[in-house]
Amino acid sequence: QVQLVESGGGVVQPGTSLRLSCAASGFTFNNYGMHWVRQAPGKGLEWVAVISDNGRNENHADSVKGRFTISRDNYKNTVYLQMNSLRAEDTAVYYCVKTDCGGVDCRLLVFWGQGTLVTVSS
Amino acid sequence: DIQMTQSPSTLSASVGGRVTITCRASQNVGRWLAWYQQKPGKAPNLLIQKAVDLESGVPSRFSGSGSGTEFTLTISSLQPDDSAAYYCQQYSSFSTFGQGTKVEIK
């Protein structure tokens, strides 16, 4: 069965960096685009980034553009989110999400990991 | 950017009752509209795609309707297990979510 396991969250200070990882199993990883979606405590869902199946194309939300970078390693079946210049407003649970096709325009979020909490606080 | 306005933000209904949640898009999104259910402390789960298509395993008491800018999620006979937050998502142009609707059981 499909599994997505996020890791790398924690408590960090403003201005620092963190890299999240998402290990995928149970499906042919290099056939699908992957997303990161976040949810601030007690708030709604916010799309963060998407990467295509082959890793050649990606898009990022305006709120994180220039600070966050999505990437993937199809040999390790893992997708990453490098987060730099972190701000208090980046505090959230970050979910790794599988989509239903390969391109960056594949935006249906068909399977979600359990999430990893990132807290940005001094 | 396409904005999604979801209403109500909270509703309370009795077991067996009918529940309707509305989602409005600021631009025409065709039928590129999905609904997700999120239970407390859990990840969201896809219920409906393309506005009306129920995902496998989702109870038939859930249904979706609409196109263009106005969409509805209906639970025909509310069950205790349906207590959750529900989010709409447009995926016509990038991806944006409604603010969510918390459904409580009276």
Short mmCIF file of C-alpha atoms in Angstrom, two decimals:
data_model
loop_
_atom_site.label_atom_id
_atom_site.label_comp_id
_atom_site.label_asym_id
_atom_site.label_seq_id
_atom_site.Cartn_x
_atom_site.Cartn_y
_atom_site.Cartn_z
CA GLN A 1 0.00 0.00 0.00
CA VAL A 2 1.03 3.61 -0.53
CA GLN A 3 3.09 5.08 2.29
CA LEU A 4 4.56 8.56 2.67
CA VAL A 5 6.68 9.17 5.76
CA GLU A 6 7.84 12.70 6.46
CA SER A 7 10.78 13.56 8.67
CA GLY A 8 13.05 16.47 9.53
CA GLY A 9 10.67 18.73 11.40
CA GLY A 10 11.57 20.42 14.65
CA VAL A 11 11.99 23.69 16.49
CA VAL A 12 14.28 26.22 14.84
CA GLN A 13 15.07 29.90 15.22
CA PRO A 14 13.98 32.55 12.72
CA GLY A 15 16.41 32.99 9.86
CA THR A 16 17.74 29.44 10.00
CA SER A 17 17.30 26.50 7.62
CA LEU A 18 15.71 23.06 7.73
CA ARG A 19 15.33 20.24 5.23
CA LEU A 20 12.28 18.02 5.26
CA SER A 21 12.31 14.56 3.72
CA CYS A 22 9.49 12.32 2.58
CA ALA A 23 10.16 8.63 1.98
CA ALA A 24 7.71 7.02 -0.42
CA SER A 25 6.82 3.38 -0.91
CA GLY A 26 4.06 1.20 -2.31
CA PHE A 27 3.92 2.81 -5.76
CA THR A 28 6.16 3.57 -8.73
CA PHE A 29 7.61 6.79 -7.37
CA ASN A 30 9.13 8.12 -10.61
CA ASN A 31 5.72 8.07 -12.32
CA TYR A 32 4.15 10.72 -10.09
CA GLY A 33 4.44 14.35 -9.22
CA MET A 34 4.78 15.18 -5.55
CA HIS A 35 3.61 18.14 -3.49
CA TRP A 36 4.20 19.75 -0.13
CA VAL A 37 1.18 21.28 1.59
CA ARG A 38 1.27 22.96 4.99
CA GLN A 39 -1.19 23.73 7.77
CA ALA A 40 -0.50 26.30 10.46
CA PRO A 41 -1.78 25.35 13.93
CA GLY A 42 -5.57 25.61 13.99
CA LYS A 43 -5.66 26.97 10.44
CA GLY A 44 -6.50 25.78 6.94
CA LEU A 45 -4.44 24.17 4.20
CA GLU A 46 -1.88 26.02 2.08
CA TRP A 47 -0.20 24.55 -0.99
CA VAL A 48 3.59 25.04 -0.87
CA ALA A 49 5.32 23.36 -3.82
CA VAL A 50 5.13 20.71 -6.54
CA ILE A 51 7.76 18.76 -8.46
CA SER A 52 7.29 16.70 -11.60
CA ASP A 53 7.91 12.97 -11.84
CA ASN A 54 11.36 13.36 -13.39
CA GLY A 55 12.33 16.27 -11.14
CA ARG A 56 12.90 18.66 -14.05
CA ASN A 57 10.03 21.01 -13.31
CA GLU A 58 8.80 22.57 -10.11
CA ASN A 59 6.56 25.36 -8.86
CA HIS A 60 6.48 27.12 -5.51
CA ALA A 61 3.86 29.26 -3.81
CA ASP A 62 4.59 32.99 -3.80
CA SER A 63 4.77 32.91 0.01
CA VAL A 64 7.86 30.66 -0.10
CA LYS A 65 9.39 31.47 -3.49
CA GLY A 66 13.09 32.23 -3.19
CA ARG A 67 13.28 30.67 0.29
CA PHE A 68 12.02 27.09 -0.15
CA THR A 69 13.10 24.56 -2.78
CA ILE A 70 11.45 21.25 -3.59
CA SER A 71 13.58 18.44 -5.01
CA ARG A 72 13.50 14.67 -5.36
CA ASP A 73 15.76 11.65 -5.63
CA ASN A 74 14.10 8.94 -7.68
CA TYR A 75 16.77 6.41 -6.71
CA LYS A 76 15.93 6.88 -3.05
CA ASN A 77 12.17 7.31 -3.59
CA THR A 78 12.38 10.51 -1.58
CA VAL A 79 11.15 14.06 -2.01
CA TYR A 80 12.67 16.96 -0.11
CA LEU A 81 11.78 20.49 0.93
CA GLN A 82 14.75 22.72 1.65
CA MET A 83 13.55 25.64 3.77
CA ASN A 84 15.82 28.66 4.20
CA SER A 85 15.35 32.02 5.93
CA LEU A 86 12.57 30.57 8.05
CA ARG A 87 10.00 32.91 9.58
CA ALA A 88 7.54 32.56 12.43
CA GLU A 89 4.72 32.39 9.88
CA ASP A 90 6.26 29.22 8.39
CA THR A 91 5.28 27.37 11.58
CA ALA A 92 3.04 24.53 10.43
CA VAL A 93 2.57 20.84 9.89
CA TYR A 94 4.10 20.04 6.51
CA TYR A 95 2.46 17.27 4.52
CA CYS A 96 4.02 15.34 1.66
CA VAL A 97 1.36 14.50 -0.92
CA LYS A 98 1.19 12.22 -3.94
CA THR A 99 -0.67 13.37 -6.99
CA ASP A 100 -2.36 11.33 -9.74
CA CYS A 101 0.00 11.95 -12.66
CA GLY A 102 3.49 13.11 -13.50
CA GLY A 103 3.57 16.78 -14.43
CA VAL A 104 3.58 19.92 -12.33
CA ASP A 105 0.04 20.57 -13.56
CA CYS A 106 -1.09 17.42 -11.75
CA ARG A 107 -2.65 19.06 -8.72
CA LEU A 108 -5.14 16.53 -7.39
CA LEU A 109 -3.83 15.52 -3.95
CA VAL A 110 -4.67 11.82 -3.82
CA PHE A 111 -2.61 10.56 -0.88
CA TRP A 112 -1.17 12.44 2.10
CA GLY A 113 1.54 11.55 4.55
CA GLN A 114 0.95 12.10 8.26
CA GLY A 115 2.97 15.31 8.33
CA THR A 116 5.91 16.72 10.23
CA LEU A 117 5.71 19.77 12.49
CA VAL A 118 8.01 22.73 11.93
CA THR A 119 8.08 25.38 14.64
CA VAL A 120 9.95 28.62 14.02
CA SER A 121 10.47 30.46 17.27
CA SER A 122 13.14 32.38 19.10
CA ASP B 1 -4.75 33.93 -8.05
CA ILE B 2 -8.04 32.10 -7.70
CA GLN B 3 -9.65 32.61 -4.29
CA MET B 4 -11.95 30.01 -2.78
CA THR B 5 -14.68 31.05 -0.34
CA GLN B 6 -16.20 28.25 1.69
CA SER B 7 -19.27 28.47 3.91
CA PRO B 8 -20.28 28.02 6.62
CA SER B 9 -17.13 27.91 8.72
CA THR B 10 -18.86 25.71 11.30
CA LEU B 11 -22.09 23.78 11.34
CA SER B 12 -23.82 21.49 13.78
CA ALA B 13 -26.36 18.88 12.73
CA SER B 14 -28.06 15.80 14.13
CA VAL B 15 -27.26 12.25 13.20
CA GLY B 16 -29.31 11.41 10.11
CA GLY B 17 -29.58 15.02 9.10
CA ARG B 18 -28.65 16.53 5.74
CA VAL B 19 -25.56 18.74 5.54
CA THR B 20 -24.61 21.12 2.74
CA ILE B 21 -21.29 22.96 2.39
CA THR B 22 -20.75 25.58 -0.31
CA CYS B 23 -17.56 26.60 -2.04
CA ARG B 24 -17.32 29.58 -4.40
CA ALA B 25 -14.42 30.32 -6.73
CA SER B 26 -13.37 33.84 -7.72
CA GLN B 27 -12.94 32.65 -11.32
CA ASN B 28 -14.29 29.85 -13.45
CA VAL B 29 -12.52 26.60 -12.50
CA GLY B 30 -14.67 24.33 -14.64
CA ARG B 31 -15.01 21.07 -12.74
CA TRP B 32 -11.47 21.12 -11.35
CA LEU B 33 -12.72 21.05 -7.77
CA ALA B 34 -11.94 18.53 -5.04
CA TRP B 35 -13.24 17.97 -1.51
CA TYR B 36 -11.15 16.67 1.38
CA GLN B 37 -12.09 15.44 4.84
CA GLN B 38 -9.73 15.98 7.77
CA LYS B 39 -10.28 14.44 11.18
CA PRO B 40 -8.54 15.94 14.23
CA GLY B 41 -4.83 15.15 14.33
CA LYS B 42 -4.95 13.37 10.98
CA ALA B 43 -3.98 14.16 7.42
CA PRO B 44 -6.65 15.18 4.92
CA ASN B 45 -8.30 12.48 2.84
CA LEU B 46 -9.57 12.97 -0.72
CA LEU B 47 -13.35 12.46 -0.94
CA ILE B 48 -14.42 13.86 -4.31
CA GLN B 49 -12.61 14.95 -7.47
CA LYS B 50 -13.75 16.74 -10.61
CA ALA B 51 -16.57 18.23 -8.54
CA VAL B 52 -18.77 15.12 -8.63
CA ASP B 53 -16.62 11.94 -8.74
CA LEU B 54 -16.62 10.03 -5.46
CA GLU B 55 -13.34 8.35 -4.56
CA SER B 56 -13.31 4.59 -4.09
CA GLY B 57 -14.31 3.63 -0.57
CA VAL B 58 -16.07 6.90 0.23
CA PRO B 59 -19.62 6.28 1.51
CA SER B 60 -22.38 7.08 -0.95
CA ARG B 61 -23.98 9.53 1.49
CA PHE B 62 -21.33 11.99 0.29
CA SER B 63 -21.97 13.75 -3.00
CA GLY B 64 -20.64 16.74 -4.88
CA SER B 65 -22.21 19.05 -7.40
CA GLY B 66 -21.55 22.25 -9.30
CA SER B 67 -19.30 23.68 -11.96
CA GLY B 68 -17.74 26.99 -12.89
CA THR B 69 -17.70 29.06 -9.72
CA GLU B 70 -20.20 27.44 -7.36
CA PHE B 71 -19.88 24.00 -5.80
CA THR B 72 -21.58 21.99 -3.08
CA LEU B 73 -20.64 19.06 -0.87
CA THR B 74 -23.66 17.25 0.56
CA ILE B 75 -23.82 14.61 3.27
CA SER B 76 -27.27 13.09 2.86
CA SER B 77 -27.52 11.38 6.25
CA LEU B 78 -24.94 12.58 8.75
CA GLN B 79 -23.15 9.88 10.75
CA PRO B 80 -21.02 10.27 13.90
CA ASP B 81 -17.91 9.32 11.89
CA ASP B 82 -18.47 12.37 9.66
CA SER B 83 -17.45 14.78 12.41
CA ALA B 84 -14.47 16.48 10.77
CA ALA B 85 -13.26 19.51 8.87
CA TYR B 86 -13.99 19.66 5.16
CA TYR B 87 -11.96 21.62 2.61
CA CYS B 88 -12.57 22.41 -1.04
CA GLN B 89 -9.62 22.82 -3.42
CA GLN B 90 -9.55 24.26 -6.90
CA TYR B 91 -6.90 22.67 -9.09
CA SER B 92 -7.63 24.47 -12.32
CA SER B 93 -4.79 26.97 -11.91
CA PHE B 94 -2.14 26.13 -9.35
CA SER B 95 -3.95 25.09 -6.17
CA THR B 96 -5.96 26.97 -3.57
CA PHE B 97 -8.13 25.79 -0.72
CA GLY B 98 -11.24 27.07 0.94
CA GLN B 99 -10.98 28.10 4.58
CA GLY B 100 -12.61 24.89 5.76
CA THR B 101 -15.91 23.88 7.37
CA LYS B 102 -15.99 22.16 10.73
CA VAL B 103 -18.91 19.73 10.96
CA GLU B 104 -20.07 18.84 14.45
CA ILE B 105 -22.68 16.37 15.64
CA LYS B 106 -25.47 17.79 17.82
#
